[in-house]
């Protein structure tokens, strides 16, 4: 029989520490009234918001600017059946302040795609949840 205590809820500091370890996550948003998910590289800012760097022509920027989105990142090991998943929910906004844009150009995320003019999007970490999965315990 399997005991179902392999899941553990993570607090906000644990979630943010884990998010900082991985370079790729997924933005969950609405596109044409349907759910959409897009993998993106990201970085955490000093205020714990999620930062994305993309093209000014990106449909993602138009779709998420000013709306509440979810951002999810995780890491799993199939051999040990363990890992974690973190979800950040908050309002996404394009960074338009020139001083802030310059700061992020120097210290923010770097797009994995070549960009001529980078656009930064900030997802506020209004709600941060996560859980960790340990190897299932088998009891007789």
XYZ file of C-alpha atoms in Angstrom:
140
model
C 0.000 0.000 0.000
C 1.258 3.510 -0.772
C 1.222 6.201 1.867
C 0.237 9.578 0.392
C 2.579 11.808 2.380
C 5.127 12.169 -0.410
C 3.757 15.651 -1.264
C 4.854 18.616 0.811
C 3.631 22.188 0.449
C 6.436 24.724 0.034
C 6.434 28.147 1.650
C 7.173 31.328 -0.288
C 10.920 31.515 0.530
C 11.406 27.856 -0.486
C 9.499 28.454 -3.725
C 11.608 31.484 -4.633
C 14.847 29.659 -3.804
C 13.861 26.801 -6.129
C 12.731 29.143 -8.923
C 16.145 30.799 -8.870
C 17.752 27.416 -9.660
C 16.128 26.830 -13.053
C 16.362 28.877 -16.271
C 13.100 27.907 -17.990
C 9.448 28.034 -16.999
C 6.042 28.373 -18.628
C 3.729 31.369 -18.895
C 0.057 30.419 -18.675
C -2.286 32.975 -20.199
C -5.381 33.382 -22.370
C -5.112 33.683 -26.142
C -8.314 34.252 -28.118
C -10.379 33.139 -25.111
C -8.493 29.827 -24.877
C -5.791 28.690 -22.451
C -2.251 29.013 -23.771
C 1.102 27.921 -22.367
C 4.457 29.123 -23.624
C 7.891 27.979 -22.414
C 10.246 30.902 -21.750
C 13.565 31.554 -20.123
C 13.350 33.901 -17.141
C 15.066 35.404 -14.119
C 13.874 36.508 -10.711
C 14.226 40.178 -9.854
C 15.262 41.492 -6.446
C 11.586 42.001 -5.515
C 10.822 38.324 -6.370
C 8.943 39.171 -9.560
C 9.497 36.981 -12.611
C 11.237 38.741 -15.490
C 10.949 37.777 -19.145
C 12.942 39.195 -22.046
C 11.423 39.006 -25.493
C 10.995 40.742 -28.834
C 8.901 43.904 -29.206
C 7.023 42.064 -31.963
C 6.133 39.193 -29.654
C 2.489 38.265 -29.504
C 3.122 37.228 -25.919
C 3.709 40.824 -24.817
C 0.446 41.969 -26.385
C -1.452 39.034 -24.885
C -0.238 39.381 -21.291
C 0.527 43.082 -20.743
C -1.749 44.315 -17.954
C -3.459 41.000 -17.210
C -3.103 38.366 -14.518
C -1.130 35.323 -15.642
C 0.392 32.256 -14.066
C 4.019 31.279 -14.361
C 5.154 27.735 -13.561
C 8.575 26.171 -13.275
C 9.598 22.773 -12.019
C 12.320 20.201 -11.793
C 11.782 16.446 -11.604
C 13.936 13.341 -11.444
C 12.114 10.382 -12.974
C 14.590 7.867 -11.537
C 13.812 8.880 -7.951
C 10.250 10.007 -8.640
C 10.946 13.255 -6.870
C 10.949 16.933 -7.667
C 9.130 20.190 -7.184
C 6.763 22.575 -8.919
C 6.212 26.287 -8.222
C 3.475 28.563 -9.551
C 3.627 32.360 -9.441
C 0.377 34.191 -10.113
C 0.246 37.930 -10.709
C -0.198 40.827 -13.077
C 2.167 40.965 -16.049
C 3.332 44.372 -17.240
C 5.744 45.511 -19.894
C 8.611 47.486 -18.388
C 8.397 50.951 -19.973
C 10.372 53.076 -17.509
C 13.675 53.920 -19.271
C 15.769 53.703 -16.085
C 14.284 50.342 -15.150
C 14.681 49.094 -18.733
C 18.352 50.061 -18.686
C 18.870 48.300 -15.337
C 17.286 45.123 -16.694
C 19.348 45.392 -19.880
C 22.430 45.142 -17.685
C 21.292 42.723 -14.979
C 18.036 41.161 -16.144
C 17.312 37.992 -18.082
C 18.937 37.456 -21.444
C 16.739 36.049 -24.177
C 17.890 32.773 -25.666
C 16.787 34.138 -29.030
C 18.803 36.888 -30.737
C 16.959 40.199 -30.263
C 17.494 43.610 -31.783
C 15.454 45.564 -29.212
C 14.637 43.678 -26.035
C 11.335 44.112 -24.235
C 11.089 43.139 -20.574
C 7.925 41.840 -18.964
C 7.520 41.694 -15.192
C 5.153 39.214 -13.544
C 4.429 40.354 -9.988
C 4.661 37.527 -7.466
C 1.302 38.264 -5.859
C 0.664 34.601 -5.077
C 3.429 31.996 -4.893
C 2.618 28.343 -4.276
C 4.596 25.188 -4.618
C 4.902 21.594 -3.683
C 7.610 19.049 -3.483
C 7.250 15.396 -4.324
C 9.457 12.927 -2.549
C 9.794 9.269 -3.467
C 6.601 7.397 -2.511
C 6.778 5.442 0.696
C 5.780 1.807 0.472
C 4.321 0.219 3.600
C 3.195 -3.327 4.060
